[in-house]
mmCIF file with all atom_site columns, C-alpha atoms in Angstrom:
data_model
loop_
_atom_site.group_PDB
_atom_site.id
_atom_site.type_symbol
_atom_site.label_atom_id
_atom_site.label_alt_id
_atom_site.label_comp_id
_atom_site.label_asym_id
_atom_site.label_entity_id
_atom_site.label_seq_id
_atom_site.pdbx_PDB_ins_code
_atom_site.Cartn_x
_atom_site.Cartn_y
_atom_site.Cartn_z
_atom_site.occupancy
_atom_site.B_iso_or_equiv
_atom_site.pdbx_formal_charge
_atom_site.auth_seq_id
_atom_site.auth_comp_id
_atom_site.auth_asym_id
_atom_site.auth_atom_id
_atom_site.pdbx_PDB_model_num
ATOM 1   C CA . SER A 1 1   ? 112.974 -204.991 203.091 1.00 0.00 ? 11  SER A CA 1
ATOM 2   C CA . LEU A 1 2   ? 115.532 -206.437 200.643 1.00 0.00 ? 12  LEU A CA 1
ATOM 3   C CA . LEU A 1 3   ? 117.969 -206.773 203.526 1.00 0.00 ? 13  LEU A CA 1
ATOM 4   C CA . VAL A 1 4   ? 115.282 -208.487 205.590 1.00 0.00 ? 14  VAL A CA 1
ATOM 5   C CA . ALA A 1 5   ? 114.650 -210.845 202.647 1.00 0.00 ? 15  ALA A CA 1
ATOM 6   C CA . GLY A 1 6   ? 118.266 -211.998 202.855 1.00 0.00 ? 16  GLY A CA 1
ATOM 7   C CA . PHE A 1 7   ? 119.971 -209.869 200.220 1.00 0.00 ? 17  PHE A CA 1
ATOM 8   C CA . SER A 1 8   ? 123.464 -208.708 201.171 1.00 0.00 ? 18  SER A CA 1
ATOM 9   C CA . SER A 1 9   ? 124.485 -205.048 201.188 1.00 0.00 ? 19  SER A CA 1
ATOM 10  C CA . PHE A 1 10  ? 126.478 -205.603 197.989 1.00 0.00 ? 20  PHE A CA 1
ATOM 11  C CA . GLU A 1 11  ? 123.497 -207.235 196.266 1.00 0.00 ? 21  GLU A CA 1
ATOM 12  C CA . VAL A 1 12  ? 121.074 -204.468 197.237 1.00 0.00 ? 22  VAL A CA 1
ATOM 13  C CA . LEU A 1 13  ? 123.468 -201.744 196.075 1.00 0.00 ? 23  LEU A CA 1
ATOM 14  C CA . THR A 1 14  ? 124.393 -203.586 192.864 1.00 0.00 ? 24  THR A CA 1
ATOM 15  C CA . TYR A 1 15  ? 120.760 -203.787 191.798 1.00 0.00 ? 25  TYR A CA 1
ATOM 16  C CA . ARG A 1 16  ? 119.927 -200.286 193.016 1.00 0.00 ? 26  ARG A CA 1
ATOM 17  C CA . TRP A 1 17  ? 122.826 -198.526 191.318 1.00 0.00 ? 27  TRP A CA 1
ATOM 18  C CA . GLY A 1 18  ? 122.973 -200.745 188.248 1.00 0.00 ? 28  GLY A CA 1
ATOM 19  C CA . ILE A 1 19  ? 119.341 -200.152 187.314 1.00 0.00 ? 29  ILE A CA 1
ATOM 20  C CA . ALA A 1 20  ? 119.518 -196.450 188.246 1.00 0.00 ? 30  ALA A CA 1
ATOM 21  C CA . SER A 1 21  ? 122.580 -195.900 186.007 1.00 0.00 ? 31  SER A CA 1
ATOM 22  C CA . LEU A 1 22  ? 120.817 -197.725 183.149 1.00 0.00 ? 32  LEU A CA 1
ATOM 23  C CA . ILE A 1 23  ? 117.692 -195.550 183.580 1.00 0.00 ? 33  ILE A CA 1
ATOM 24  C CA . LEU A 1 24  ? 119.835 -192.383 183.635 1.00 0.00 ? 34  LEU A CA 1
ATOM 25  C CA . ALA A 1 25  ? 121.687 -193.467 180.499 1.00 0.00 ? 35  ALA A CA 1
ATOM 26  C CA . ILE A 1 26  ? 118.429 -194.106 178.626 1.00 0.00 ? 36  ILE A CA 1
ATOM 27  C CA . ALA A 1 27  ? 116.899 -190.821 179.839 1.00 0.00 ? 37  ALA A CA 1
ATOM 28  C CA . GLY A 1 28  ? 120.059 -188.916 178.920 1.00 0.00 ? 38  GLY A CA 1
ATOM 29  C CA . ILE A 1 29  ? 120.130 -190.372 175.405 1.00 0.00 ? 39  ILE A CA 1
ATOM 30  C CA . ILE A 1 30  ? 116.430 -189.572 174.874 1.00 0.00 ? 40  ILE A CA 1
ATOM 31  C CA . LEU A 1 31  ? 116.976 -185.985 176.078 1.00 0.00 ? 41  LEU A CA 1
ATOM 32  C CA . GLY A 1 32  ? 120.091 -185.560 173.921 1.00 0.00 ? 42  GLY A CA 1
ATOM 33  C CA . GLU A 1 33  ? 122.503 -185.167 176.859 1.00 0.00 ? 43  GLU A CA 1
ATOM 34  C CA . ARG A 1 34  ? 126.242 -185.118 176.158 1.00 0.00 ? 44  ARG A CA 1
ATOM 35  C CA . PHE A 1 35  ? 128.027 -188.186 177.575 1.00 0.00 ? 45  PHE A CA 1
ATOM 36  C CA . ARG A 1 36  ? 131.457 -187.795 176.000 1.00 0.00 ? 46  ARG A CA 1
ATOM 37  C CA . ILE A 1 37  ? 134.197 -186.832 178.487 1.00 0.00 ? 47  ILE A CA 1
ATOM 38  C CA . THR A 1 38  ? 138.005 -186.620 178.367 1.00 0.00 ? 48  THR A CA 1
ATOM 39  C CA . GLY A 1 39  ? 140.606 -188.972 179.852 1.00 0.00 ? 49  GLY A CA 1
ATOM 40  C CA . LYS A 1 40  ? 141.296 -186.618 182.759 1.00 0.00 ? 50  LYS A CA 1
ATOM 41  C CA . ASP A 1 41  ? 137.562 -186.398 183.399 1.00 0.00 ? 51  ASP A CA 1
ATOM 42  C CA . TRP A 1 42  ? 137.459 -190.192 183.724 1.00 0.00 ? 52  TRP A CA 1
ATOM 43  C CA . GLN A 1 43  ? 140.073 -190.057 186.485 1.00 0.00 ? 53  GLN A CA 1
ATOM 44  C CA . THR A 1 44  ? 137.978 -187.499 188.360 1.00 0.00 ? 54  THR A CA 1
ATOM 45  C CA . VAL A 1 45  ? 134.783 -189.521 187.879 1.00 0.00 ? 55  VAL A CA 1
ATOM 46  C CA . PHE A 1 46  ? 136.514 -192.666 189.163 1.00 0.00 ? 56  PHE A CA 1
ATOM 47  C CA . ILE A 1 47  ? 137.683 -190.942 192.350 1.00 0.00 ? 57  ILE A CA 1
ATOM 48  C CA . LEU A 1 48  ? 134.272 -189.346 192.922 1.00 0.00 ? 58  LEU A CA 1
ATOM 49  C CA . SER A 1 49  ? 132.596 -192.723 192.441 1.00 0.00 ? 59  SER A CA 1
ATOM 50  C CA . LEU A 1 50  ? 134.743 -194.153 195.256 1.00 0.00 ? 60  LEU A CA 1
ATOM 51  C CA . PHE A 1 51  ? 133.442 -191.438 197.600 1.00 0.00 ? 61  PHE A CA 1
ATOM 52  C CA . ARG A 1 52  ? 129.840 -191.922 196.484 1.00 0.00 ? 62  ARG A CA 1
ATOM 53  C CA . ALA A 1 53  ? 129.962 -195.716 196.655 1.00 0.00 ? 63  ALA A CA 1
ATOM 54  C CA . THR A 1 54  ? 131.497 -195.548 200.132 1.00 0.00 ? 64  THR A CA 1
ATOM 55  C CA . THR A 1 55  ? 128.629 -193.296 201.209 1.00 0.00 ? 65  THR A CA 1
ATOM 56  C CA . SER A 1 56  ? 125.912 -195.726 200.172 1.00 0.00 ? 66  SER A CA 1
ATOM 57  C CA . PHE A 1 57  ? 127.713 -198.801 201.469 1.00 0.00 ? 67  PHE A CA 1
ATOM 58  C CA . SER A 1 58  ? 128.493 -197.271 204.871 1.00 0.00 ? 68  SER A CA 1
ATOM 59  C CA . LEU A 1 59  ? 124.905 -196.034 205.194 1.00 0.00 ? 69  LEU A CA 1
ATOM 60  C CA . VAL A 1 60  ? 123.528 -199.518 204.512 1.00 0.00 ? 70  VAL A CA 1
ATOM 61  C CA . ILE A 1 61  ? 125.893 -200.915 207.166 1.00 0.00 ? 71  ILE A CA 1
ATOM 62  C CA . ALA A 1 62  ? 124.654 -198.220 209.566 1.00 0.00 ? 72  ALA A CA 1
ATOM 63  C CA . TYR A 1 63  ? 121.017 -199.177 208.868 1.00 0.00 ? 73  TYR A CA 1
ATOM 64  C CA . GLN A 1 64  ? 121.851 -202.801 209.670 1.00 0.00 ? 74  GLN A CA 1
ATOM 65  C CA . ASN A 1 65  ? 123.373 -201.926 213.047 1.00 0.00 ? 75  ASN A CA 1
ATOM 66  C CA . ILE A 1 66  ? 121.469 -198.940 214.444 1.00 0.00 ? 76  ILE A CA 1
ATOM 67  C CA . ALA A 1 67  ? 117.971 -197.475 214.159 1.00 0.00 ? 77  ALA A CA 1
ATOM 68  C CA . SER A 1 68  ? 117.393 -196.119 210.652 1.00 0.00 ? 78  SER A CA 1
ATOM 69  C CA . GLY A 1 69  ? 116.224 -192.767 212.051 1.00 0.00 ? 79  GLY A CA 1
ATOM 70  C CA . VAL A 1 70  ? 119.451 -192.344 214.000 1.00 0.00 ? 80  VAL A CA 1
ATOM 71  C CA . ALA A 1 71  ? 121.578 -193.384 211.021 1.00 0.00 ? 81  ALA A CA 1
ATOM 72  C CA . SER A 1 72  ? 119.732 -190.980 208.686 1.00 0.00 ? 82  SER A CA 1
ATOM 73  C CA . THR A 1 73  ? 119.936 -188.110 211.173 1.00 0.00 ? 83  THR A CA 1
ATOM 74  C CA . ILE A 1 74  ? 123.684 -188.589 211.562 1.00 0.00 ? 84  ILE A CA 1
ATOM 75  C CA . HIS A 1 75  ? 124.173 -188.928 207.791 1.00 0.00 ? 85  HIS A CA 1
ATOM 76  C CA . PHE A 1 76  ? 122.290 -185.708 207.078 1.00 0.00 ? 86  PHE A CA 1
ATOM 77  C CA . MET A 1 77  ? 124.897 -183.796 209.045 1.00 0.00 ? 87  MET A CA 1
ATOM 78  C CA . TYR A 1 78  ? 127.019 -183.915 205.868 1.00 0.00 ? 88  TYR A CA 1
ATOM 79  C CA . PRO A 1 79  ? 126.319 -180.243 204.982 1.00 0.00 ? 89  PRO A CA 1
ATOM 80  C CA . LEU A 1 80  ? 128.141 -179.307 208.168 1.00 0.00 ? 90  LEU A CA 1
ATOM 81  C CA . ALA A 1 81  ? 131.122 -181.453 207.169 1.00 0.00 ? 91  ALA A CA 1
ATOM 82  C CA . VAL A 1 82  ? 131.109 -179.709 203.794 1.00 0.00 ? 92  VAL A CA 1
ATOM 83  C CA . ALA A 1 83  ? 130.921 -176.261 205.401 1.00 0.00 ? 93  ALA A CA 1
ATOM 84  C CA . LEU A 1 84  ? 133.768 -177.016 207.829 1.00 0.00 ? 94  LEU A CA 1
ATOM 85  C CA . THR A 1 85  ? 135.971 -178.442 205.088 1.00 0.00 ? 95  THR A CA 1
ATOM 86  C CA . MET A 1 86  ? 135.332 -175.452 202.847 1.00 0.00 ? 96  MET A CA 1
ATOM 87  C CA . MET A 1 87  ? 136.287 -173.093 205.684 1.00 0.00 ? 97  MET A CA 1
ATOM 88  C CA . LEU A 1 88  ? 139.387 -175.053 206.719 1.00 0.00 ? 98  LEU A CA 1
ATOM 89  C CA . PHE A 1 89  ? 140.832 -176.019 203.326 1.00 0.00 ? 99  PHE A CA 1
ATOM 90  C CA . PHE A 1 90  ? 139.275 -173.736 200.717 1.00 0.00 ? 100 PHE A CA 1
ATOM 91  C CA . LYS A 1 91  ? 139.450 -170.451 202.618 1.00 0.00 ? 101 LYS A CA 1
ATOM 92  C CA . GLU A 1 92  ? 135.724 -169.822 202.688 1.00 0.00 ? 102 GLU A CA 1
ATOM 93  C CA . LYS A 1 93  ? 134.752 -167.145 205.163 1.00 0.00 ? 103 LYS A CA 1
ATOM 94  C CA . LYS A 1 94  ? 134.325 -168.484 208.689 1.00 0.00 ? 104 LYS A CA 1
ATOM 95  C CA . SER A 1 95  ? 130.788 -168.128 209.977 1.00 0.00 ? 105 SER A CA 1
ATOM 96  C CA . PHE A 1 96  ? 129.780 -168.152 213.627 1.00 0.00 ? 106 PHE A CA 1
ATOM 97  C CA . SER A 1 97  ? 126.339 -169.493 212.700 1.00 0.00 ? 107 SER A CA 1
ATOM 98  C CA . ILE A 1 98  ? 127.874 -172.486 210.886 1.00 0.00 ? 108 ILE A CA 1
ATOM 99  C CA . LEU A 1 99  ? 130.267 -173.226 213.736 1.00 0.00 ? 109 LEU A CA 1
ATOM 100 C CA . PHE A 1 100 ? 127.384 -172.974 216.200 1.00 0.00 ? 110 PHE A CA 1
ATOM 101 C CA . ALA A 1 101 ? 125.274 -175.290 214.023 1.00 0.00 ? 111 ALA A CA 1
ATOM 102 C CA . VAL A 1 102 ? 128.116 -177.831 213.975 1.00 0.00 ? 112 VAL A CA 1
ATOM 103 C CA . PHE A 1 103 ? 128.388 -177.666 217.771 1.00 0.00 ? 113 PHE A CA 1
ATOM 104 C CA . ILE A 1 104 ? 124.633 -178.109 218.308 1.00 0.00 ? 114 ILE A CA 1
ATOM 105 C CA . SER A 1 105 ? 124.492 -180.944 215.752 1.00 0.00 ? 115 SER A CA 1
ATOM 106 C CA . LEU A 1 106 ? 127.316 -182.804 217.466 1.00 0.00 ? 116 LEU A CA 1
ATOM 107 C CA . ILE A 1 107 ? 125.465 -182.533 220.785 1.00 0.00 ? 117 ILE A CA 1
ATOM 108 C CA . GLY A 1 108 ? 122.280 -183.785 219.121 1.00 0.00 ? 118 GLY A CA 1
ATOM 109 C CA . ALA A 1 109 ? 124.098 -186.726 217.503 1.00 0.00 ? 119 ALA A CA 1
ATOM 110 C CA . ALA A 1 110 ? 125.687 -187.608 220.849 1.00 0.00 ? 120 ALA A CA 1
ATOM 111 C CA . LEU A 1 111 ? 122.273 -187.587 222.545 1.00 0.00 ? 121 LEU A CA 1
ATOM 112 C CA . LEU A 1 112 ? 120.722 -189.681 219.775 1.00 0.00 ? 122 LEU A CA 1
ATOM 113 C CA . SER A 1 113 ? 123.487 -192.265 219.959 1.00 0.00 ? 123 SER A CA 1
ATOM 114 C CA . SER A 1 114 ? 123.603 -192.465 223.757 1.00 0.00 ? 124 SER A CA 1
ATOM 115 C CA . GLY A 1 115 ? 121.195 -195.412 223.824 1.00 0.00 ? 125 GLY A CA 1
ATOM 116 C CA . GLY A 1 116 ? 122.037 -198.990 222.942 1.00 0.00 ? 126 GLY A CA 1
ATOM 117 C CA . ASP A 1 117 ? 123.425 -198.275 219.472 1.00 0.00 ? 127 ASP A CA 1
ATOM 118 C CA . THR A 1 118 ? 126.430 -200.257 218.367 1.00 0.00 ? 128 THR A CA 1
ATOM 119 C CA . ALA A 1 119 ? 129.799 -198.706 217.613 1.00 0.00 ? 129 ALA A CA 1
ATOM 120 C CA . THR A 1 120 ? 129.772 -200.315 214.152 1.00 0.00 ? 130 THR A CA 1
ATOM 121 C CA . GLY A 1 121 ? 126.591 -198.490 213.151 1.00 0.00 ? 131 GLY A CA 1
ATOM 122 C CA . LEU A 1 122 ? 127.750 -195.149 214.518 1.00 0.00 ? 132 LEU A CA 1
ATOM 123 C CA . ILE A 1 123 ? 131.144 -195.398 212.810 1.00 0.00 ? 133 ILE A CA 1
ATOM 124 C CA . ALA A 1 124 ? 129.472 -196.380 209.523 1.00 0.00 ? 134 ALA A CA 1
ATOM 125 C CA . ALA A 1 125 ? 127.082 -193.413 209.751 1.00 0.00 ? 135 ALA A CA 1
ATOM 126 C CA . ALA A 1 126 ? 130.015 -191.090 210.484 1.00 0.00 ? 136 ALA A CA 1
ATOM 127 C CA . ILE A 1 127 ? 131.907 -192.443 207.475 1.00 0.00 ? 137 ILE A CA 1
ATOM 128 C CA . SER A 1 128 ? 128.866 -191.685 205.315 1.00 0.00 ? 138 SER A CA 1
ATOM 129 C CA . ILE A 1 129 ? 129.015 -188.041 206.442 1.00 0.00 ? 139 ILE A CA 1
ATOM 130 C CA . PHE A 1 130 ? 132.591 -187.530 205.349 1.00 0.00 ? 140 PHE A CA 1
ATOM 131 C CA . SER A 1 131 ? 132.466 -189.633 202.193 1.00 0.00 ? 141 SER A CA 1
ATOM 132 C CA . TYR A 1 132 ? 129.377 -187.792 200.931 1.00 0.00 ? 142 TYR A CA 1
ATOM 133 C CA . GLY A 1 133 ? 130.857 -184.472 201.988 1.00 0.00 ? 143 GLY A CA 1
ATOM 134 C CA . GLY A 1 134 ? 133.996 -185.383 200.033 1.00 0.00 ? 144 GLY A CA 1
ATOM 135 C CA . TYR A 1 135 ? 131.862 -186.239 197.015 1.00 0.00 ? 145 TYR A CA 1
ATOM 136 C CA . ILE A 1 136 ? 130.015 -182.915 197.100 1.00 0.00 ? 146 ILE A CA 1
ATOM 137 C CA . ILE A 1 137 ? 133.224 -180.926 197.486 1.00 0.00 ? 147 ILE A CA 1
ATOM 138 C CA . GLY A 1 138 ? 134.823 -182.959 194.698 1.00 0.00 ? 148 GLY A CA 1
ATOM 139 C CA . VAL A 1 139 ? 131.947 -182.176 192.364 1.00 0.00 ? 149 VAL A CA 1
ATOM 140 C CA . ARG A 1 140 ? 132.202 -178.458 193.164 1.00 0.00 ? 150 ARG A CA 1
ATOM 141 C CA . LYS A 1 141 ? 135.988 -178.103 193.173 1.00 0.00 ? 151 LYS A CA 1
ATOM 142 C CA . SER A 1 142 ? 137.195 -180.474 190.442 1.00 0.00 ? 152 SER A CA 1
ATOM 143 C CA . ARG A 1 143 ? 136.861 -180.986 186.707 1.00 0.00 ? 153 ARG A CA 1
ATOM 144 C CA . ALA A 1 144 ? 133.518 -182.635 187.471 1.00 0.00 ? 154 ALA A CA 1
ATOM 145 C CA . ALA A 1 145 ? 131.948 -179.175 187.693 1.00 0.00 ? 155 ALA A CA 1
ATOM 146 C CA . ASN A 1 146 ? 132.168 -179.027 183.877 1.00 0.00 ? 156 ASN A CA 1
ATOM 147 C CA . ILE A 1 147 ? 130.673 -182.474 183.234 1.00 0.00 ? 157 ILE A CA 1
ATOM 148 C CA . PRO A 1 148 ? 126.919 -182.529 182.465 1.00 0.00 ? 158 PRO A CA 1
ATOM 149 C CA . SER A 1 149 ? 125.124 -183.665 185.616 1.00 0.00 ? 159 SER A CA 1
ATOM 150 C CA . THR A 1 150 ? 123.259 -186.581 184.020 1.00 0.00 ? 160 THR A CA 1
ATOM 151 C CA . ALA A 1 151 ? 126.465 -187.985 182.542 1.00 0.00 ? 161 ALA A CA 1
ATOM 152 C CA . LEU A 1 152 ? 128.393 -187.466 185.768 1.00 0.00 ? 162 LEU A CA 1
ATOM 153 C CA . THR A 1 153 ? 125.743 -189.195 187.903 1.00 0.00 ? 163 THR A CA 1
ATOM 154 C CA . CYS A 1 154 ? 125.363 -192.025 185.387 1.00 0.00 ? 164 CYS A CA 1
ATOM 155 C CA . TYR A 1 155 ? 129.120 -192.696 185.273 1.00 0.00 ? 165 TYR A CA 1
ATOM 156 C CA . VAL A 1 156 ? 129.537 -192.403 189.058 1.00 0.00 ? 166 VAL A CA 1
ATOM 157 C CA . MET A 1 157 ? 126.726 -194.917 189.593 1.00 0.00 ? 167 MET A CA 1
ATOM 158 C CA . GLY A 1 158 ? 128.097 -197.168 186.845 1.00 0.00 ? 168 GLY A CA 1
ATOM 159 C CA . PHE A 1 159 ? 131.512 -197.327 188.530 1.00 0.00 ? 169 PHE A CA 1
ATOM 160 C CA . GLY A 1 160 ? 129.798 -197.815 191.880 1.00 0.00 ? 170 GLY A CA 1
ATOM 161 C CA . THR A 1 161 ? 127.893 -200.783 190.469 1.00 0.00 ? 171 THR A CA 1
ATOM 162 C CA . LEU A 1 162 ? 131.199 -202.354 189.405 1.00 0.00 ? 172 LEU A CA 1
ATOM 163 C CA . PHE A 1 163 ? 132.638 -201.802 192.903 1.00 0.00 ? 173 PHE A CA 1
ATOM 164 C CA . TYR A 1 164 ? 129.613 -203.495 194.473 1.00 0.00 ? 174 TYR A CA 1
ATOM 165 C CA . ILE A 1 165 ? 129.755 -206.421 192.031 1.00 0.00 ? 175 ILE A CA 1
ATOM 166 C CA . ILE A 1 166 ? 133.429 -206.930 192.902 1.00 0.00 ? 176 ILE A CA 1
ATOM 167 C CA . GLY A 1 167 ? 132.587 -206.727 196.618 1.00 0.00 ? 177 GLY A CA 1
ATOM 168 C CA . GLY A 1 168 ? 129.786 -209.229 196.142 1.00 0.00 ? 178 GLY A CA 1
ATOM 169 C CA . CYS A 1 169 ? 131.988 -211.625 194.198 1.00 0.00 ? 179 CYS A CA 1
ATOM 170 C CA . LEU A 1 170 ? 134.636 -211.454 196.921 1.00 0.00 ? 180 LEU A CA 1
ATOM 171 C CA . THR A 1 171 ? 132.058 -212.310 199.599 1.00 0.00 ? 181 THR A CA 1
ATOM 172 C CA . ASP A 1 172 ? 128.837 -214.272 199.015 1.00 0.00 ? 182 ASP A CA 1
ATOM 173 C CA . GLY A 1 173 ? 128.312 -213.523 195.328 1.00 0.00 ? 183 GLY A CA 1
ATOM 174 C CA . ILE A 1 174 ? 125.480 -211.684 193.560 1.00 0.00 ? 184 ILE A CA 1
ATOM 175 C CA . ARG A 1 175 ? 122.328 -213.775 193.288 1.00 0.00 ? 185 ARG A CA 1
ATOM 176 C CA . PRO A 1 176 ? 119.816 -213.183 190.496 1.00 0.00 ? 186 PRO A CA 1
ATOM 177 C CA . ALA A 1 177 ? 116.606 -211.667 191.841 1.00 0.00 ? 187 ALA A CA 1
ATOM 178 C CA . THR A 1 178 ? 113.761 -213.902 190.686 1.00 0.00 ? 188 THR A CA 1
ATOM 179 C CA . ASP A 1 179 ? 110.957 -212.965 193.077 1.00 0.00 ? 189 ASP A CA 1
ATOM 180 C CA . SER A 1 180 ? 108.441 -210.372 191.809 1.00 0.00 ? 190 SER A CA 1
ATOM 181 C CA . HIS A 1 181 ? 108.147 -208.794 195.268 1.00 0.00 ? 191 HIS A CA 1
ATOM 182 C CA . ALA A 1 182 ? 111.941 -208.364 195.420 1.00 0.00 ? 192 ALA A CA 1
ATOM 183 C CA . TRP A 1 183 ? 111.883 -206.729 191.982 1.00 0.00 ? 193 TRP A CA 1
ATOM 184 C CA . LEU A 1 184 ? 109.208 -204.267 193.113 1.00 0.00 ? 194 LEU A CA 1
ATOM 185 C CA . ASN A 1 185 ? 111.479 -203.281 196.013 1.00 0.00 ? 195 ASN A CA 1
ATOM 186 C CA . ILE A 1 186 ? 114.514 -203.059 193.702 1.00 0.00 ? 196 ILE A CA 1
ATOM 187 C CA . LEU A 1 187 ? 112.685 -200.849 191.186 1.00 0.00 ? 197 LEU A CA 1
ATOM 188 C CA . GLY A 1 188 ? 111.331 -198.679 194.003 1.00 0.00 ? 198 GLY A CA 1
ATOM 189 C CA . LEU A 1 189 ? 114.863 -198.147 195.276 1.00 0.00 ? 199 LEU A CA 1
ATOM 190 C CA . ALA A 1 190 ? 116.442 -197.732 191.850 1.00 0.00 ? 200 ALA A CA 1
ATOM 191 C CA . ILE A 1 191 ? 113.983 -195.432 190.079 1.00 0.00 ? 201 ILE A CA 1
ATOM 192 C CA . PRO A 1 192 ? 112.279 -192.906 192.396 1.00 0.00 ? 202 PRO A CA 1
ATOM 193 C CA . ALA A 1 193 ? 114.771 -193.108 195.277 1.00 0.00 ? 203 ALA A CA 1
ATOM 194 C CA . THR A 1 194 ? 117.949 -193.083 193.164 1.00 0.00 ? 204 THR A CA 1
ATOM 195 C CA . ALA A 1 195 ? 117.654 -192.250 189.459 1.00 0.00 ? 205 ALA A CA 1
ATOM 196 C CA . VAL A 1 196 ? 114.925 -189.614 189.808 1.00 0.00 ? 206 VAL A CA 1
ATOM 197 C CA . SER A 1 197 ? 116.266 -188.046 192.995 1.00 0.00 ? 207 SER A CA 1
#
């Protein structure tokens, strides 16, 4: 409903990720989580944040152009992208059941998108599959595997917030949210749907 209220994709994601990263930082400090990481870890976190930020941005674009159910269904094919990548590039054992699941899912996605959906929305949803798949593989197969999860998520969202602010400044800017109804939507997105999950 923030998009319907006139907020841009960059504004919605700036508020969502900015508040979520702040909540995670506060929760982590209260729980005594370790936030200190090395210089090489920062490089890894930065790259992972690009994947994660691309996922959220492309998904919002998909929601703006195709039915949200179709966009979500396509996005949640990311485990198949992860499985295929792990088999192709990380020498995981090939599984007939996974390959069959990929085949069936592709048919299902084709049937779902055979209506009046726009190419922009479908491409954006497809990008979200591979960017999120790349993020998950990066977390599993990089130095990020040794970073505490709260710190990793907090830093990834913090970088993502900066990316969205830059994107907003290069387009229509980031407006301050002053309406109480908008803030209820922002907090609903940022806390239970992002920070908690």
